Tab-separated table of N, CA and C in Angstrom:
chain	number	residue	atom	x	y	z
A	23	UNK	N	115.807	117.746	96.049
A	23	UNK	CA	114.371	117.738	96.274
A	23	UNK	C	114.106	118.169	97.711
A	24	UNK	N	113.345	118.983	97.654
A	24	UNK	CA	112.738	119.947	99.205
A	24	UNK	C	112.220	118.973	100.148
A	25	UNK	N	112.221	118.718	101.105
A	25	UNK	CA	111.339	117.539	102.211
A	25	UNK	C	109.676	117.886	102.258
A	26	UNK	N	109.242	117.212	101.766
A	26	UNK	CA	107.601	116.839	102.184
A	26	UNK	C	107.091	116.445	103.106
A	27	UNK	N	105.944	117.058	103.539
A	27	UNK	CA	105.134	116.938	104.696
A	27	UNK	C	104.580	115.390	104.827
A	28	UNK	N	104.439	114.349	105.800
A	28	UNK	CA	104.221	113.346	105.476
A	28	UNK	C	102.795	113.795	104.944
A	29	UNK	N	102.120	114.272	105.373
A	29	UNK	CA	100.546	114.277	104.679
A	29	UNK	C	100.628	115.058	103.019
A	30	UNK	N	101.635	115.582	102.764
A	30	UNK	CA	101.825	115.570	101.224
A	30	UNK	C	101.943	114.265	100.626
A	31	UNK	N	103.005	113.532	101.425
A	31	UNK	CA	103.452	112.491	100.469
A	31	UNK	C	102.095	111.406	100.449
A	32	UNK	N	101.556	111.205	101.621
A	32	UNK	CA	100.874	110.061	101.917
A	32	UNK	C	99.637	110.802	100.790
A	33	UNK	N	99.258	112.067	100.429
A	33	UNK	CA	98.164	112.483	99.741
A	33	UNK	C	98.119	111.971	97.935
A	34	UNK	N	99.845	111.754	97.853
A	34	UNK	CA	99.444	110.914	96.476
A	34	UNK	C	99.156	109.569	96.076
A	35	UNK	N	99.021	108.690	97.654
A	35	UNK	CA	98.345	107.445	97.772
A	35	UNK	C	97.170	107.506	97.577
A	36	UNK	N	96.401	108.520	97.376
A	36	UNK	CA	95.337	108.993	97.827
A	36	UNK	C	94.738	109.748	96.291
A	37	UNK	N	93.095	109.426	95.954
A	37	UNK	CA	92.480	110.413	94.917
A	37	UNK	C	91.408	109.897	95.379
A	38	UNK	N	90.425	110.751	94.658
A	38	UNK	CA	88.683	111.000	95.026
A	38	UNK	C	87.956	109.395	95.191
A	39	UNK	N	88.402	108.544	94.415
A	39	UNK	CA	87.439	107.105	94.767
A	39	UNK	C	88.136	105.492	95.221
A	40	UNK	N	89.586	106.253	95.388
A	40	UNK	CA	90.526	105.175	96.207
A	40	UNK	C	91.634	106.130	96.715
A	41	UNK	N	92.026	105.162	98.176
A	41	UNK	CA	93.211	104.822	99.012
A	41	UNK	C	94.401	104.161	98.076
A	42	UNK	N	95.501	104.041	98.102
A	42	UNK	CA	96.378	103.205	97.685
A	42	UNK	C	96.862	102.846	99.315
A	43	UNK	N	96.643	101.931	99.968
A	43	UNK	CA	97.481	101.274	101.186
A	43	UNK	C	98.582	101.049	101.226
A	44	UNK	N	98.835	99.917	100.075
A	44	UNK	CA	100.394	99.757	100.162
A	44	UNK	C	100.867	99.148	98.235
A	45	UNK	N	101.943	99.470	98.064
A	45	UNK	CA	102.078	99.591	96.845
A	45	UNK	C	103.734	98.691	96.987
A	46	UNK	N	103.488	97.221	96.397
A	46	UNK	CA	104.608	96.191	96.960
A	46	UNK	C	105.254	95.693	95.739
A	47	UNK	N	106.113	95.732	95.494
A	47	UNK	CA	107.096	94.876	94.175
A	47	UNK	C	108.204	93.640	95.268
A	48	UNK	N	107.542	92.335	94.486
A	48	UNK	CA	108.083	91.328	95.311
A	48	UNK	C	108.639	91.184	94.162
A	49	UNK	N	110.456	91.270	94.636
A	49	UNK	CA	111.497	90.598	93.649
A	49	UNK	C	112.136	88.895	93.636
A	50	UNK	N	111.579	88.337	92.821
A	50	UNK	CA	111.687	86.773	92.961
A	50	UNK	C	113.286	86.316	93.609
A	51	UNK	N	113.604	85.757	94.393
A	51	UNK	CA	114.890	85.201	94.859
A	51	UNK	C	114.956	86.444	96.703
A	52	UNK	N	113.990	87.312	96.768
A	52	UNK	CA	113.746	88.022	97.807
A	52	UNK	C	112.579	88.003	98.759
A	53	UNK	N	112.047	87.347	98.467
A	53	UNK	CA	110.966	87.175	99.131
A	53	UNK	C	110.666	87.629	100.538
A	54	UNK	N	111.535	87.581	101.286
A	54	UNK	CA	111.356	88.098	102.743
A	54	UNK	C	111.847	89.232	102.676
A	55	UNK	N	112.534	90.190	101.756
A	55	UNK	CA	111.797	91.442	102.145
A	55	UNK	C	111.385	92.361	100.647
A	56	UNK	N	110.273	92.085	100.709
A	56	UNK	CA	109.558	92.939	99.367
A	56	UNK	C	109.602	94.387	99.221
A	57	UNK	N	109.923	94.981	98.554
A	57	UNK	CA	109.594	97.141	98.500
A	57	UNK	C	108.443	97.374	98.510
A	58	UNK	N	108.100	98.024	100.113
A	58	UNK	CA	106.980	98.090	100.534
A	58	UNK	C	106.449	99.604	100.629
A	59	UNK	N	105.777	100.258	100.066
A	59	UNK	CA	105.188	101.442	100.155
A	59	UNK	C	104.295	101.675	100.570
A	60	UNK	N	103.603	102.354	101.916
A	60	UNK	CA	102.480	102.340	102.888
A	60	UNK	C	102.296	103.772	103.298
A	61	UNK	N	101.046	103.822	102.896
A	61	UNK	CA	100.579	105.398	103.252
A	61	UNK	C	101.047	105.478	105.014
A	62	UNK	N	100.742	104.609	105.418
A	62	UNK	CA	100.708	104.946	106.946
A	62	UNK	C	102.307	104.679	107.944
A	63	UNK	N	103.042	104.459	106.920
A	63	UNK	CA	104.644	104.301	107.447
A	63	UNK	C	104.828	106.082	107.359
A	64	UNK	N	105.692	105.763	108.672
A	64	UNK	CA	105.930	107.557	108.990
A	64	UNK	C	106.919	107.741	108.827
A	65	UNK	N	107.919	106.644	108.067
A	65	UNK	CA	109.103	106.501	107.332
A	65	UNK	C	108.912	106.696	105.921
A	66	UNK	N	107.672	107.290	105.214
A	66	UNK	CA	107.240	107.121	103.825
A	66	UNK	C	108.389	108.025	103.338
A	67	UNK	N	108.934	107.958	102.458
A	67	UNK	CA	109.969	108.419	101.108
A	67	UNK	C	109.383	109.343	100.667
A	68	UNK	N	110.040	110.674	100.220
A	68	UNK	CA	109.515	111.762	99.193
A	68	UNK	C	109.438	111.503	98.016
A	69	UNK	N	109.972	110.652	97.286
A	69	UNK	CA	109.761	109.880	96.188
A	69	UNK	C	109.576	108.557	96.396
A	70	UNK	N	108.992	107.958	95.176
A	70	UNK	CA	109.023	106.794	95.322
A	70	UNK	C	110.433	106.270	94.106
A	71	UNK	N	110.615	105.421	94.707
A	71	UNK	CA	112.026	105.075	94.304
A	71	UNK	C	112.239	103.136	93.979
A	72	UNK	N	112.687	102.844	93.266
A	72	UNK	CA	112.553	101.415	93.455
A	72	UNK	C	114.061	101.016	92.629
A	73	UNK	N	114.788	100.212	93.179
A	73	UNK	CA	116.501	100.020	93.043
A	73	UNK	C	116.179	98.524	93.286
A	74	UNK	N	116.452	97.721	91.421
A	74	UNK	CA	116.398	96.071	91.227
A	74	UNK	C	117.218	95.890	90.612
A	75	UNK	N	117.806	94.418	90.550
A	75	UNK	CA	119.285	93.798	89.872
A	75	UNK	C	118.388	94.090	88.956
A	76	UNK	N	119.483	94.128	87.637
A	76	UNK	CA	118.929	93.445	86.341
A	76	UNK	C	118.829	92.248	86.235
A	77	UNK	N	118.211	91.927	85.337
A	77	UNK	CA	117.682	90.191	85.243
A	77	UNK	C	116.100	89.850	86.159
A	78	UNK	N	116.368	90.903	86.903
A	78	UNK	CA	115.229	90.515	88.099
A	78	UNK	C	114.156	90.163	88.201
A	79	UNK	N	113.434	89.445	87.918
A	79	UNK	CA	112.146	88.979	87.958
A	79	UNK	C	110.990	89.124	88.995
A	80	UNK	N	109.719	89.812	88.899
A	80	UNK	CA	109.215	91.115	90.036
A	80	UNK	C	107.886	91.147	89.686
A	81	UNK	N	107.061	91.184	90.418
A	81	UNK	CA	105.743	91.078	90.238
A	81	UNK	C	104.804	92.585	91.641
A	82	UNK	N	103.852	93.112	91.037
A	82	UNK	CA	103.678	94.167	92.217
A	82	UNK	C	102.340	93.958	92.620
A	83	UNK	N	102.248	93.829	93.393
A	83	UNK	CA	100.920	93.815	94.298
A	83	UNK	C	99.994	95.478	95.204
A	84	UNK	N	99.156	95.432	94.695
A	84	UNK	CA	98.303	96.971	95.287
A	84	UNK	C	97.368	96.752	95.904
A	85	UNK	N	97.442	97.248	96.928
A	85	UNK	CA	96.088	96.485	98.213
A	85	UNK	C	95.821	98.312	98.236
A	86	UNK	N	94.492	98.360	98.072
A	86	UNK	CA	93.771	99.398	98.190
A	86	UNK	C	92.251	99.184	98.546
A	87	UNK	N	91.809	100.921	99.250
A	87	UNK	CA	90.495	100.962	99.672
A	87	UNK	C	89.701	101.850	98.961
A	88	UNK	N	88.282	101.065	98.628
A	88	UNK	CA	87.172	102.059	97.396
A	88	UNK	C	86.113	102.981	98.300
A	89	UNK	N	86.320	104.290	97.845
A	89	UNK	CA	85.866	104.811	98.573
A	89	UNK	C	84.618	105.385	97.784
A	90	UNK	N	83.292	106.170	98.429
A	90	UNK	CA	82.407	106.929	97.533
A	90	UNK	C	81.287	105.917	96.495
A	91	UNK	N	81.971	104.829	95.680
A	91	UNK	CA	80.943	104.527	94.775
A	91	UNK	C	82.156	103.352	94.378
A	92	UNK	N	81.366	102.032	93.629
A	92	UNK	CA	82.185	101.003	93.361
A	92	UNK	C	83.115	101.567	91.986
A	93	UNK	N	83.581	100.887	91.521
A	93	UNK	CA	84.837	100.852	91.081
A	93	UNK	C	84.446	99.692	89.890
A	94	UNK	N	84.460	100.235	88.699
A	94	UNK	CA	84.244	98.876	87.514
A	94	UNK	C	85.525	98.570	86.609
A	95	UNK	N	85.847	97.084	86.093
A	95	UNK	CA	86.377	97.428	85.317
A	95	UNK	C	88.141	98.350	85.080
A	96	UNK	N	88.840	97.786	86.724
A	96	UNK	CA	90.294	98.683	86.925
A	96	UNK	C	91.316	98.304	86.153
A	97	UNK	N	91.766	98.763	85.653
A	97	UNK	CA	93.771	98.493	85.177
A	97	UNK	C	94.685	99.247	85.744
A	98	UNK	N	95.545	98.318	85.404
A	98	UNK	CA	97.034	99.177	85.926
A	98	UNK	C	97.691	99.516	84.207
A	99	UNK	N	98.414	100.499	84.728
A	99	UNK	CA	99.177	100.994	83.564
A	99	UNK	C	100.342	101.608	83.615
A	100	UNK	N	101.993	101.005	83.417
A	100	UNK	CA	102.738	101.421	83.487
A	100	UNK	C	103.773	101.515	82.357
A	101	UNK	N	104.524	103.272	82.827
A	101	UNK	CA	105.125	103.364	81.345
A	101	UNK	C	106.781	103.828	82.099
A	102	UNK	N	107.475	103.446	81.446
A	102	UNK	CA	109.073	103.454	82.254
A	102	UNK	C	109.784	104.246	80.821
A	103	UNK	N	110.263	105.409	81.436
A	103	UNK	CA	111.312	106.369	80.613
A	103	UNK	C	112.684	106.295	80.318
A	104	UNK	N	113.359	106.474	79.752
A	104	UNK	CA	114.802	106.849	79.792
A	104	UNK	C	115.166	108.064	78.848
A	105	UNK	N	115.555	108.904	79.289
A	105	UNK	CA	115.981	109.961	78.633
A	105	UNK	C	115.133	110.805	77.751
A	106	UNK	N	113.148	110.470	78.173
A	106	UNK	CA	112.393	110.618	77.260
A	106	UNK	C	111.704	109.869	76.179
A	107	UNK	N	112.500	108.928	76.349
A	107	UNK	CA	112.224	107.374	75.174
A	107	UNK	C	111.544	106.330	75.804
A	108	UNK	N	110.581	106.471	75.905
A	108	UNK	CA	109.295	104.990	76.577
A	108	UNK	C	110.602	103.535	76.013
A	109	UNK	N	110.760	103.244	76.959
A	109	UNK	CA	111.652	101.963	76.589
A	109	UNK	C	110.682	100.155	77.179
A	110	UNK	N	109.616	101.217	78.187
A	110	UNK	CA	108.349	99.508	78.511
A	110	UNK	C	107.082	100.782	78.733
A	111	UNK	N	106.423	99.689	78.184
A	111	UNK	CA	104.770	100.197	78.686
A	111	UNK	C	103.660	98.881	78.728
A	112	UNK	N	103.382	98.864	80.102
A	112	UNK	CA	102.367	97.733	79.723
A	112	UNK	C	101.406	98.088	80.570
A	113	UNK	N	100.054	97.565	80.394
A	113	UNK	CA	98.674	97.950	80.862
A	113	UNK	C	97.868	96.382	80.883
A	114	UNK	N	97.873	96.125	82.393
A	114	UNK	CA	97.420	94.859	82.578
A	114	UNK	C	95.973	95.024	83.707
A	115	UNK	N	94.984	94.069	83.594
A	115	UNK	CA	94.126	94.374	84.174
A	115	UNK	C	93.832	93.978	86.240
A	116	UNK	N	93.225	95.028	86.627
A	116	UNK	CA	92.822	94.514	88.098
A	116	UNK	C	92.088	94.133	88.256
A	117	UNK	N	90.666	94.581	88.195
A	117	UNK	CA	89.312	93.822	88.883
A	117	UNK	C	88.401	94.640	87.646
A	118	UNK	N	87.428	93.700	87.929
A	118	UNK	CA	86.184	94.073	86.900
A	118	UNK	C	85.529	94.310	87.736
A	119	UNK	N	85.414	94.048	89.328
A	119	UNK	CA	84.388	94.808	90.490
A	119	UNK	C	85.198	95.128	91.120
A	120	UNK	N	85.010	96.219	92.208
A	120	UNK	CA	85.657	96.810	93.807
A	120	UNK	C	84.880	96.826	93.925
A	121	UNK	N	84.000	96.820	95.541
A	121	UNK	CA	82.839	97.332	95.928
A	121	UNK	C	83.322	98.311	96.924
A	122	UNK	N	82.882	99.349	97.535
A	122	UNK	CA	83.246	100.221	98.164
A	122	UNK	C	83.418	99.528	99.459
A	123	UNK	N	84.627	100.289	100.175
A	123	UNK	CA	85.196	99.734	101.882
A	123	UNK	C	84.131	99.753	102.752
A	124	UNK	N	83.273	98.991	103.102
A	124	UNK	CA	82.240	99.064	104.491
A	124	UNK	C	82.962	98.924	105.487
A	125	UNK	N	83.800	97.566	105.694
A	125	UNK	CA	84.637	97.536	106.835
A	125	UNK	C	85.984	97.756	106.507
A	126	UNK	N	86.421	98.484	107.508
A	126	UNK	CA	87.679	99.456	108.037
A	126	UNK	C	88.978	98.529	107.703
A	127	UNK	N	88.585	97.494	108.060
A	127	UNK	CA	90.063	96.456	107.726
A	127	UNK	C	90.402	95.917	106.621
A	128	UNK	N	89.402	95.236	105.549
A	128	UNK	CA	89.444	95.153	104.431
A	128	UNK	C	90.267	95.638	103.423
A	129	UNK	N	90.906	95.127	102.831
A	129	UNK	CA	91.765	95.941	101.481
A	129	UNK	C	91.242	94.983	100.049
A	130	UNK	N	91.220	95.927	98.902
A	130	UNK	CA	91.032	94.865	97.378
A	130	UNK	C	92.790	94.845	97.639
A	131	UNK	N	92.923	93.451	96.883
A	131	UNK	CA	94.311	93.901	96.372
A	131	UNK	C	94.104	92.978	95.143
A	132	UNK	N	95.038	93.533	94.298
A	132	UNK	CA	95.070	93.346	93.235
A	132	UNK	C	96.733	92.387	92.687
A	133	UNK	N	97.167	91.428	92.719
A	133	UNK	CA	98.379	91.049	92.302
A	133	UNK	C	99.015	91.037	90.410
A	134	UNK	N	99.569	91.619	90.163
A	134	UNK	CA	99.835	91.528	88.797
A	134	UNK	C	100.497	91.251	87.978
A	135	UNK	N	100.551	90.680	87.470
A	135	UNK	CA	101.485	89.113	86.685
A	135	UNK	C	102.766	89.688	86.444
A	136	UNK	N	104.025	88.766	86.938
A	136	UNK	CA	105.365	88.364	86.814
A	136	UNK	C	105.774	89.493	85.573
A	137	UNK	N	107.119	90.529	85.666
A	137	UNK	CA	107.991	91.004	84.315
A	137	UNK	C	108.997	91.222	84.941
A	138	UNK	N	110.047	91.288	83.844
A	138	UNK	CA	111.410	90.475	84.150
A	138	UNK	C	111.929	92.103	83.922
A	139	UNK	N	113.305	92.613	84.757
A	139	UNK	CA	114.239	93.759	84.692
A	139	UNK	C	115.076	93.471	83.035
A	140	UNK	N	115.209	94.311	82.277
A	140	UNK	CA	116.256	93.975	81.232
A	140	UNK	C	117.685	93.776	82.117
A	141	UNK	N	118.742	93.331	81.352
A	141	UNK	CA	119.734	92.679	82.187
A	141	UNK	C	121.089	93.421	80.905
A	142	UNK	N	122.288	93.107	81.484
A	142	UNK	CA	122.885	94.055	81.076
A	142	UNK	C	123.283	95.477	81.511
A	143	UNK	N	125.204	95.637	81.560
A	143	UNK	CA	125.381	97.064	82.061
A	143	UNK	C	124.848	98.268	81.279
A	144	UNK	N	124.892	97.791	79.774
A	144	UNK	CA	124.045	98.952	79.223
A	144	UNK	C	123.165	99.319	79.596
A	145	UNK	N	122.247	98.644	80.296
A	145	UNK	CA	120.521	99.240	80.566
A	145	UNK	C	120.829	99.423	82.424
A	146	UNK	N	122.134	99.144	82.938
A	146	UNK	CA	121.829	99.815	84.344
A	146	UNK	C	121.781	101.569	84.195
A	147	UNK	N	121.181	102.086	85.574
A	147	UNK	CA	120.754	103.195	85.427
A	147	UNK	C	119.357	103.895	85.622
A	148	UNK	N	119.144	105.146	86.046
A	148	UNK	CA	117.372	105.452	86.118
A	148	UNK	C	116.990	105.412	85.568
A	149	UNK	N	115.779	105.556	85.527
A	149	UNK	CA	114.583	105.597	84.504
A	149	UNK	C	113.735	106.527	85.260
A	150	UNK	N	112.775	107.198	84.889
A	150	UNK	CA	111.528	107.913	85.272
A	150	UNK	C	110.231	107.455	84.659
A	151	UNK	N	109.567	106.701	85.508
A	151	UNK	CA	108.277	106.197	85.254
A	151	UNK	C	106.714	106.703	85.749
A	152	UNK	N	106.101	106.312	85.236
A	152	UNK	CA	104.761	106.357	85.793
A	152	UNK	C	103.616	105.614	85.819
A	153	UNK	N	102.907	105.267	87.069
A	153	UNK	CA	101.959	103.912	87.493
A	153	UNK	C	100.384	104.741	87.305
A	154	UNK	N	99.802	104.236	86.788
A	154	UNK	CA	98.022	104.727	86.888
A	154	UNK	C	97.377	103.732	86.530
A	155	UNK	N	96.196	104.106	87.826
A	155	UNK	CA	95.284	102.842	88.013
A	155	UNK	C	93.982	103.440	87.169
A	156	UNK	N	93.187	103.352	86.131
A	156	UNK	CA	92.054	103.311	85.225
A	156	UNK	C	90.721	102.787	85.815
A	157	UNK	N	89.757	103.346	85.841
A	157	UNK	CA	88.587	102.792	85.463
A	157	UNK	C	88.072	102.603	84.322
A	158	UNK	N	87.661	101.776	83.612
A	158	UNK	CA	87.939	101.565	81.819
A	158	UNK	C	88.777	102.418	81.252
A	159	UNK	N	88.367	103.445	80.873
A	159	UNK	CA	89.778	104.200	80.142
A	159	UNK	C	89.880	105.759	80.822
A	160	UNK	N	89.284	105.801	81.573
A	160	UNK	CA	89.593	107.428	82.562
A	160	UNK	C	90.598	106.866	83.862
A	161	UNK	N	91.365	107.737	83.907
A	161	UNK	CA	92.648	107.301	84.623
A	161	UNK	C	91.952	108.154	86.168
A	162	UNK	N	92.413	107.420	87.247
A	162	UNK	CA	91.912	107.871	88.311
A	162	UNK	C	92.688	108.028	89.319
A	163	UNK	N	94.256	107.300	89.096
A	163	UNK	CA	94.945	108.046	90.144
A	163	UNK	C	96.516	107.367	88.940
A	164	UNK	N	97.114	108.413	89.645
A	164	UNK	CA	98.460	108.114	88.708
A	164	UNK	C	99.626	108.899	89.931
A	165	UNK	N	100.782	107.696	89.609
A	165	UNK	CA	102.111	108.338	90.857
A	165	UNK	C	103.352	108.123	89.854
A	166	UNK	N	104.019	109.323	89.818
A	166	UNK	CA	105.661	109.426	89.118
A	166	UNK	C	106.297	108.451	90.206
A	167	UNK	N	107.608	107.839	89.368
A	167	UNK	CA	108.451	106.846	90.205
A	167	UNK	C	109.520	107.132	89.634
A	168	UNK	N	110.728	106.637	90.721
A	168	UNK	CA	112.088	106.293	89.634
A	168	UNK	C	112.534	104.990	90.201
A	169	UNK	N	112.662	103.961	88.647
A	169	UNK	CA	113.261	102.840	88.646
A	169	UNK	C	114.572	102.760	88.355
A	170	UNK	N	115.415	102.324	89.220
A	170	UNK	CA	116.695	102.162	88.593
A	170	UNK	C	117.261	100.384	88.911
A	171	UNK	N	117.584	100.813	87.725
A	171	UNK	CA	118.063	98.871	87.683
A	171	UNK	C	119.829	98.849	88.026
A	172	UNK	N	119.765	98.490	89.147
A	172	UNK	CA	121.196	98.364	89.724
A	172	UNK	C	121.681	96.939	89.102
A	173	UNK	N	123.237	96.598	89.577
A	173	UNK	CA	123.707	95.586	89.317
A	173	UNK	C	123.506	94.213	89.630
A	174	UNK	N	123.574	93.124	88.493
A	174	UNK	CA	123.171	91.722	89.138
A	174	UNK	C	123.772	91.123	90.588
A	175	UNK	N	123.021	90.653	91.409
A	175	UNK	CA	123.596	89.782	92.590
A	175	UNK	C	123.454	90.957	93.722
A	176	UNK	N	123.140	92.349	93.835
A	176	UNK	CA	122.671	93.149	94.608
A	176	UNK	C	121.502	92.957	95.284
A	177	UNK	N	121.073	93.653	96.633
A	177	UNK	CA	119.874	93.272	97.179
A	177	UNK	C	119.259	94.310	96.665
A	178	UNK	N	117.572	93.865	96.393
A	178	UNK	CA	116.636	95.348	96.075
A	178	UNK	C	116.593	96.203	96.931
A	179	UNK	N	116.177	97.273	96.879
A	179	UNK	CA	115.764	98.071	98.133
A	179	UNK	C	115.086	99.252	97.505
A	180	UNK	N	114.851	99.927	98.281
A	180	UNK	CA	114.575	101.341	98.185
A	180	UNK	C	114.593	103.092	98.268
A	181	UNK	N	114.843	103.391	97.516
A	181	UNK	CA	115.384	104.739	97.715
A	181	UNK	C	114.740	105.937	98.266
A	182	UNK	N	114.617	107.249	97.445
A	182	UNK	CA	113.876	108.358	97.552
A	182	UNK	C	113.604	108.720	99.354
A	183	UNK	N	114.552	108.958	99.906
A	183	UNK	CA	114.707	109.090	101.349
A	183	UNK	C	115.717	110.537	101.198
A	184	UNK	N	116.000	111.049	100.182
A	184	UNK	CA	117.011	112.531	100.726
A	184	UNK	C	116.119	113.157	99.974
């Protein structure tokens, strides 16, 4: 993969009526250090990349800013690949209001309920996924990922840096 301009990469945090700030998967038994994705880290990754034990139990948090006009009615929606074969898809909800960012410091964030890594060497390995955030059912920003579920008793971390 070719190196990206940080203002490429930081531009897919980014669509017409939200910011994505920071985009966090806290892996339970890790707590002090969560996979943190931030438009404004000048360390940002050309991919986004996310490397969890199996078994892992992980919850993701999205602190974002509404820009232009409120925001009704958000979901998240994620669908995780293997080889072409949807193996998870789930679509859970964020807010039924955003109001647009007046002040500069402010973030919505949105936290979204606890799912567990399948476990097992069979299922270590990538996956190719994809995250989109909805306003009722028109999708308004969407980011490709790769999940790979590394081995139990490993630390999480993060990849997509070459």
């Amino acid at each position: 993969m070719s190196e990206r301009s940080i203002e490429e990469r930081q531009a897919e945090f980014s669509c017409d009526l939200l910011d994505i700030e920071q985009f966090i998967v806290n892996v339970d038994g890790h707590e002090e250090s969560p996979l943190v994705y931030r438009r404004d880290d000048e360390q940002l990754p050309n991919r986004v990349h996310f490397l969890i034990p199996e078994g892992a139990n992980y919850n993701i948090t999205i602190k974002y800013k509404v820009k232009k006009r409120p925001l009704k009615k958000t979901s998240f929606h994620q669908i995780v690949k293997k080889r072409g074969f949807t193996v998870r898809d789930r679509k859970v909800p964020m807010h039924d209001d955003a109001d647009v960012n007046i002040d500069e410091d402010y973030v919505h964030e949105a936290i979204l309920p606890h799912d567990q890594v399948p476990s097992g060497f069979l299922v270590r390995g990538q996956y190719s996924g994809q995250s989109f955030i909805y306003e009722d059912d028109e999708v308004i920003w969407n980011q490709d990922f790769i999940f790979e579920i590394i081995k139990k008793g490993n630390k999480p971390t993060m990849g997509g840096y070459d």
